[in-house]
CSV table of C-alpha atoms in Angstrom, one decimal:
chain,number,residue,atom,x,y,z
A,1,UNK,CA,-0.1,0.1,0.0
A,2,UNK,CA,1.6,3.0,-1.0
A,3,UNK,CA,0.7,5.7,1.8
A,4,UNK,CA,-0.1,9.5,-0.5
A,5,UNK,CA,-0.9,7.6,-4.4
A,6,UNK,CA,-3.2,4.6,-3.9
A,7,UNK,CA,-6.5,3.8,-2.3
A,8,UNK,CA,-6.6,0.9,0.8
A,9,UNK,CA,-9.5,-0.6,2.7
A,10,UNK,CA,-10.3,2.2,4.9
A,11,UNK,CA,-10.0,0.7,8.6
A,12,UNK,CA,-7.1,-1.4,7.9
A,13,UNK,CA,-5.9,1.6,6.3
A,14,UNK,CA,-6.3,4.0,9.8
A,15,UNK,CA,-4.9,1.3,12.8
A,16,UNK,CA,-1.8,1.1,10.2
A,17,UNK,CA,-1.4,4.7,10.4
A,18,UNK,CA,-2.4,5.3,14.0
A,19,UNK,CA,-0.4,2.5,15.4
A,20,UNK,CA,2.3,3.8,13.2
A,21,UNK,CA,2.4,7.2,13.6
A,22,UNK,CA,3.0,6.4,17.5
A,23,UNK,CA,6.4,4.4,17.2
A,24,UNK,CA,7.5,7.7,15.5
A,25,UNK,CA,6.6,9.5,18.7
A,26,UNK,CA,3.1,12.0,17.3
A,27,UNK,CA,0.4,12.5,19.4
A,28,UNK,CA,-2.9,14.0,19.1
A,29,UNK,CA,-3.0,17.5,19.4
A,30,UNK,CA,-6.6,18.9,21.3
A,31,UNK,CA,-8.0,22.1,18.9
A,32,UNK,CA,-7.7,25.4,19.5
A,33,UNK,CA,-10.5,27.8,18.0
A,34,UNK,CA,-11.5,24.5,16.2
A,35,UNK,CA,-14.6,25.3,15.5
A,36,UNK,CA,-14.8,29.0,13.9
A,37,UNK,CA,-12.8,31.2,11.7
A,38,UNK,CA,-11.3,34.8,12.9
A,39,UNK,CA,-12.2,36.6,9.8
A,40,UNK,CA,-13.4,40.0,10.8
A,41,UNK,CA,-9.6,41.2,10.6
A,42,UNK,CA,-8.2,42.6,8.0
A,43,UNK,CA,-6.6,40.6,6.2
A,44,UNK,CA,-5.0,41.9,2.7
A,45,UNK,CA,-2.2,43.2,4.2
A,46,UNK,CA,1.2,42.6,4.4
A,47,UNK,CA,3.2,41.7,7.9
A,48,UNK,CA,4.9,44.5,7.4
A,49,UNK,CA,2.6,46.6,6.7
A,50,UNK,CA,0.3,45.2,9.4
A,51,UNK,CA,2.3,45.8,11.6
A,52,UNK,CA,2.8,49.5,11.1
A,53,UNK,CA,-0.5,49.9,11.0
A,54,UNK,CA,-1.4,48.3,14.6
A,55,UNK,CA,1.3,47.1,16.3
A,56,UNK,CA,-0.3,45.0,19.4
A,57,UNK,CA,-2.2,43.9,17.9
A,58,UNK,CA,-2.1,39.6,16.2
A,59,UNK,CA,-2.3,39.3,12.8
A,60,UNK,CA,-5.1,36.2,11.8
A,61,UNK,CA,-4.5,34.0,9.5
A,62,UNK,CA,-7.2,32.0,8.9
A,63,UNK,CA,-6.3,29.1,7.7
A,64,UNK,CA,-8.6,25.3,7.5
A,65,UNK,CA,-7.1,21.8,7.2
A,66,UNK,CA,-9.8,18.7,5.8
A,67,UNK,CA,-9.6,16.1,7.7
A,68,UNK,CA,-12.4,14.2,5.5
A,69,UNK,CA,-11.9,10.8,3.6
A,70,UNK,CA,-8.5,9.7,2.0
A,71,UNK,CA,-6.9,11.8,5.3
A,72,UNK,CA,-3.9,10.4,7.5
A,73,UNK,CA,-5.0,12.1,11.2
A,74,UNK,CA,-1.6,11.9,12.2
A,75,UNK,CA,-0.9,14.3,9.4
A,76,UNK,CA,-4.1,16.8,10.8
A,77,UNK,CA,-3.1,16.4,14.4
A,78,UNK,CA,1.1,17.6,13.6
A,79,UNK,CA,-0.1,20.3,11.9
A,80,UNK,CA,-2.5,21.0,15.0
A,81,UNK,CA,-0.4,20.4,17.2
A,82,UNK,CA,2.8,22.7,14.6
A,83,UNK,CA,0.3,26.2,14.4
A,84,UNK,CA,-0.2,25.6,18.3
A,85,UNK,CA,3.8,25.9,19.0
A,86,UNK,CA,3.8,28.7,16.6
A,87,UNK,CA,0.4,30.0,18.0
A,88,UNK,CA,2.2,29.5,21.9
A,89,UNK,CA,6.4,30.4,20.5
A,90,UNK,CA,4.9,33.3,18.4
A,91,UNK,CA,8.1,32.5,16.6
A,92,UNK,CA,9.3,36.2,17.2
A,93,UNK,CA,6.7,37.3,14.7
A,94,UNK,CA,2.9,38.9,15.7
A,95,UNK,CA,0.9,36.7,14.1
A,96,UNK,CA,-2.1,33.9,15.2
A,97,UNK,CA,-3.3,31.1,13.8
A,98,UNK,CA,-6.9,30.8,13.4
A,99,UNK,CA,-7.7,27.3,11.9
A,100,UNK,CA,-10.3,25.1,11.9
A,101,UNK,CA,-11.0,20.7,10.4
A,102,UNK,CA,-13.9,20.2,7.6
A,103,UNK,CA,-14.2,17.3,6.1
A,104,UNK,CA,-15.8,18.8,3.1
A,105,UNK,CA,-14.6,21.2,0.1
A,106,UNK,CA,-17.1,23.5,-1.5
A,107,UNK,CA,-17.4,27.0,-1.9
A,108,UNK,CA,-19.6,27.3,1.8
A,109,UNK,CA,-15.9,25.7,3.8
A,110,UNK,CA,-13.6,27.2,2.0
A,111,UNK,CA,-15.2,31.2,2.5
A,112,UNK,CA,-14.0,33.8,4.8
A,113,UNK,CA,-10.8,31.6,4.6
A,114,UNK,CA,-7.1,32.0,3.8
A,115,UNK,CA,-5.9,29.3,3.0
A,116,UNK,CA,-6.6,25.5,2.6
A,117,UNK,CA,-4.0,22.7,4.2
A,118,UNK,CA,-4.1,19.3,2.5
A,119,UNK,CA,-2.8,17.5,4.9
A,120,UNK,CA,-0.5,13.3,3.9
A,121,UNK,CA,-3.0,10.6,3.2
A,122,UNK,CA,-3.9,8.8,0.0
A,123,UNK,CA,-4.3,11.1,-3.0
A,124,UNK,CA,-6.2,9.0,-5.6
A,125,UNK,CA,-9.1,9.3,-2.9
A,126,UNK,CA,-9.2,12.7,-1.9
A,127,UNK,CA,-10.1,12.9,-6.0
A,128,UNK,CA,-11.8,10.7,-6.9
A,129,UNK,CA,-14.1,12.5,-2.6
A,130,UNK,CA,-17.4,12.9,-3.6
A,131,UNK,CA,-16.8,15.3,-0.9
A,132,UNK,CA,-14.1,18.0,-2.6
A,133,UNK,CA,-15.6,20.1,-5.4
A,134,UNK,CA,-12.7,20.3,-7.2
A,135,UNK,CA,-13.7,23.2,-8.8
A,136,UNK,CA,-15.0,25.2,-5.8
A,137,UNK,CA,-11.4,24.4,-4.8
A,138,UNK,CA,-9.3,25.7,-7.9
A,139,UNK,CA,-11.5,29.0,-7.5
A,140,UNK,CA,-10.5,29.8,-3.6
A,141,UNK,CA,-6.7,29.6,-5.0
A,142,UNK,CA,-7.7,31.0,-9.3
A,143,UNK,CA,-9.9,33.5,-6.6
A,144,UNK,CA,-5.7,34.2,-4.5
A,145,UNK,CA,-5.7,32.1,-1.7
A,146,UNK,CA,-3.7,30.2,-0.6
A,147,UNK,CA,-3.0,26.2,-0.3
A,148,UNK,CA,-0.9,23.9,1.1
A,149,UNK,CA,-0.5,20.2,0.3
A,150,UNK,CA,2.0,17.0,2.2
A,151,UNK,CA,2.7,14.3,0.9
A,152,UNK,CA,-0.8,13.1,-0.4
A,153,UNK,CA,-1.8,16.9,-0.7
A,154,UNK,CA,1.2,17.7,-3.2
A,155,UNK,CA,-0.1,14.8,-5.4
A,156,UNK,CA,-3.2,16.1,-5.9
A,157,UNK,CA,-2.5,19.3,-6.7
A,158,UNK,CA,-0.1,18.3,-9.0
A,159,UNK,CA,-0.3,18.8,-13.1
A,160,UNK,CA,0.1,15.5,-13.4
A,161,UNK,CA,1.3,11.7,-11.4
A,162,UNK,CA,3.4,10.2,-13.7
A,163,UNK,CA,2.1,6.7,-14.7
A,164,UNK,CA,-1.0,7.7,-12.7
A,165,UNK,CA,-3.9,9.9,-12.9
A,166,UNK,CA,-4.4,13.5,-13.2
A,167,UNK,CA,-3.9,15.6,-10.8
A,168,UNK,CA,-6.4,19.2,-9.5
A,169,UNK,CA,-3.9,20.9,-11.8
A,170,UNK,CA,-4.2,23.5,-8.8
A,171,UNK,CA,-0.2,23.6,-9.1
A,172,UNK,CA,-0.2,23.9,-13.4
A,173,UNK,CA,4.4,24.0,-13.8
A,174,UNK,CA,4.8,21.1,-11.8
A,175,UNK,CA,3.8,17.3,-12.3
A,176,UNK,CA,4.6,14.0,-9.4
A,177,UNK,CA,6.9,10.9,-9.4
A,178,UNK,CA,5.7,8.6,-7.4
A,179,UNK,CA,8.1,8.1,-4.7
A,180,UNK,CA,8.3,4.3,-2.6
A,181,UNK,CA,10.9,5.3,0.4
A,182,UNK,CA,9.5,5.2,4.0
A,183,UNK,CA,11.9,7.3,6.2
A,184,UNK,CA,14.0,9.8,6.8
A,185,UNK,CA,15.3,11.6,4.2
A,186,UNK,CA,17.5,14.9,4.0
A,187,UNK,CA,16.6,18.1,2.2
A,188,UNK,CA,18.4,21.0,0.8
A,189,UNK,CA,17.7,25.0,0.7
A,190,UNK,CA,17.6,25.7,-3.0
A,191,UNK,CA,18.1,30.6,-3.2
A,192,UNK,CA,14.1,29.9,-3.6
A,193,UNK,CA,13.8,28.1,-0.7
A,194,UNK,CA,15.8,30.8,1.2
A,195,UNK,CA,13.5,33.4,0.0
A,196,UNK,CA,10.1,31.6,1.4
A,197,UNK,CA,11.1,29.3,4.0
A,198,UNK,CA,13.8,30.8,6.1
A,199,UNK,CA,12.3,33.8,8.7
A,200,UNK,CA,15.6,36.1,8.1
A,201,UNK,CA,12.4,37.8,6.1
A,202,UNK,CA,9.9,38.2,8.4
A,203,UNK,CA,10.3,41.4,9.9
A,204,UNK,CA,8.0,41.6,13.5
A,205,UNK,CA,6.4,44.7,14.5
A,206,UNK,CA,9.1,46.8,16.0
A,207,UNK,CA,11.0,46.5,12.5
A,208,UNK,CA,13.1,45.2,12.7
A,209,UNK,CA,14.5,41.3,11.3
A,210,UNK,CA,13.6,38.3,13.0
A,211,UNK,CA,16.1,35.6,13.2
A,212,UNK,CA,16.9,33.3,10.1
A,213,UNK,CA,16.9,29.9,10.2
A,214,UNK,CA,17.2,28.1,6.8
A,215,UNK,CA,19.8,29.4,3.6
A,216,UNK,CA,20.3,28.6,0.0
A,217,UNK,CA,22.2,25.3,0.2
A,218,UNK,CA,21.5,24.2,4.1
A,219,UNK,CA,20.8,20.0,4.3
A,220,UNK,CA,17.6,19.7,6.4
A,221,UNK,CA,16.6,15.9,8.4
A,222,UNK,CA,12.6,15.9,7.6
A,223,UNK,CA,9.5,12.4,7.5
A,224,UNK,CA,9.6,11.1,4.3
A,225,UNK,CA,5.8,9.2,3.7
A,226,UNK,CA,6.1,7.8,0.0
A,227,UNK,CA,5.6,11.8,-0.6
A,228,UNK,CA,6.5,13.3,-4.4
A,229,UNK,CA,9.2,13.7,-6.2
A,230,UNK,CA,8.4,16.9,-8.7
A,231,UNK,CA,9.4,18.8,-11.9
A,232,UNK,CA,8.5,21.4,-13.6
A,233,UNK,CA,6.6,20.6,-16.5
A,234,UNK,CA,9.2,22.2,-18.6
A,235,UNK,CA,11.4,19.7,-17.5
A,236,UNK,CA,13.7,22.2,-15.4
A,237,UNK,CA,14.0,21.6,-12.0
A,238,UNK,CA,13.5,24.2,-10.2
A,239,UNK,CA,12.0,23.9,-6.6
A,240,UNK,CA,12.8,25.5,-2.5
A,241,UNK,CA,14.2,22.6,-1.8
A,242,UNK,CA,15.9,19.2,-3.9
A,243,UNK,CA,16.1,15.4,-2.2
A,244,UNK,CA,19.9,15.9,-1.2
A,245,UNK,CA,20.8,11.6,-1.1
A,246,UNK,CA,19.1,9.3,-3.5
A,247,UNK,CA,16.7,7.4,-0.4
A,248,UNK,CA,13.4,8.2,-3.0
A,249,UNK,CA,15.3,7.5,-6.6
A,250,UNK,CA,14.9,10.8,-7.3
A,251,UNK,CA,18.2,12.4,-5.8
A,252,UNK,CA,18.4,16.5,-7.1
A,253,UNK,CA,14.3,16.4,-7.7
A,254,UNK,CA,12.4,18.9,-6.3
A,255,UNK,CA,11.0,17.6,-2.4
A,256,UNK,CA,8.6,20.7,-1.6
A,257,UNK,CA,7.8,23.5,-4.5
A,258,UNK,CA,5.9,26.5,-4.9
A,259,UNK,CA,3.9,28.1,-8.1
A,260,UNK,CA,1.1,30.0,-8.6
A,261,UNK,CA,-2.4,29.2,-10.2
A,262,UNK,CA,-4.8,32.5,-11.3
A,263,UNK,CA,-4.1,35.4,-7.8
A,264,UNK,CA,-3.6,32.2,-5.7
A,265,UNK,CA,-0.4,30.8,-4.2
A,266,UNK,CA,0.5,26.8,-4.1
A,267,UNK,CA,3.0,25.2,-1.8
A,268,UNK,CA,3.7,21.2,-2.7
A,269,UNK,CA,5.8,19.6,0.3
A,270,UNK,CA,6.6,15.9,-0.4
A,271,UNK,CA,8.3,15.2,3.2
A,272,UNK,CA,6.1,16.4,6.4
A,273,UNK,CA,7.0,18.9,8.0
A,274,UNK,CA,5.2,18.8,10.4
A,275,UNK,CA,5.5,14.8,12.0
A,276,UNK,CA,9.4,14.4,13.4
A,277,UNK,CA,12.0,15.3,13.3
A,278,UNK,CA,9.0,18.4,12.6
A,279,UNK,CA,9.3,22.0,11.4
A,280,UNK,CA,6.7,23.9,12.5
A,281,UNK,CA,8.5,27.3,11.0
A,282,UNK,CA,9.0,25.9,8.5
A,283,UNK,CA,5.1,25.1,8.0
A,284,UNK,CA,4.0,28.7,9.3
A,285,UNK,CA,6.1,29.6,6.5
A,286,UNK,CA,4.9,27.2,3.8
A,287,UNK,CA,1.2,29.1,5.5
A,288,UNK,CA,2.3,32.6,5.6
A,289,UNK,CA,3.7,32.7,1.6
A,290,UNK,CA,0.2,31.0,0.2
A,291,UNK,CA,-1.8,32.9,2.1
A,292,UNK,CA,0.1,36.1,0.9
A,293,UNK,CA,1.4,37.1,4.5
A,294,UNK,CA,4.8,37.9,3.5
């Protein structure tokens, strides 16, 4: 069974995954603000601009996390864990993630959100799920909102998964190659990745640069569960991070990639920033860039 790509028995899958995530040290988290989204704050300005307007009020980012059919429960919990960490530690940013989980994706559930996160799971199940309205999802991004896809969420959003199926195409310039590898691996930051994934380009509300944690060429260890190796449809490998070694069979292919769809921004990650060893700052950077907050 290939997590991220193939449809399997839901009950068996859930048991296996829950046991597996226990073994790698994941814990379930309590949802905060789980039933409501704060849509009253002005989210049209960048963090810097909003900080100049009101230095005492955190910038609200309204995040919707998919938690329906085909998803890995541990991935959803890991995303919440990362957002809770950033909210509590604040990572030198006056930003607060309001998040909610949903099992259906349509224009109504997406209303009022800045960004949708599709966690790890089964990409083909996402594509075939009648509870996910693909046109509403594409319009959500096309109209200027953000999308972050992790593992299965990356497969599903890409234009095509080689040898398998067509994705939603909200990353129209990115194709995915299926990978069969579970375990830790290293990725290497590109200059594009440094610009998007590093906190060194953020400013806090005093106008000072925050600490950076990623630079071009830096190696980062992340957990991987059959996530895609990605490449541009024009054959180039421009990306945010590359697979630094050959555990996947696709060394130097994109491990993390960014694209645009209409007026929206998309970030796709093969590895899991939300699973141990977690990378909450990296996930926060993905969200903030895709949501146009930086």
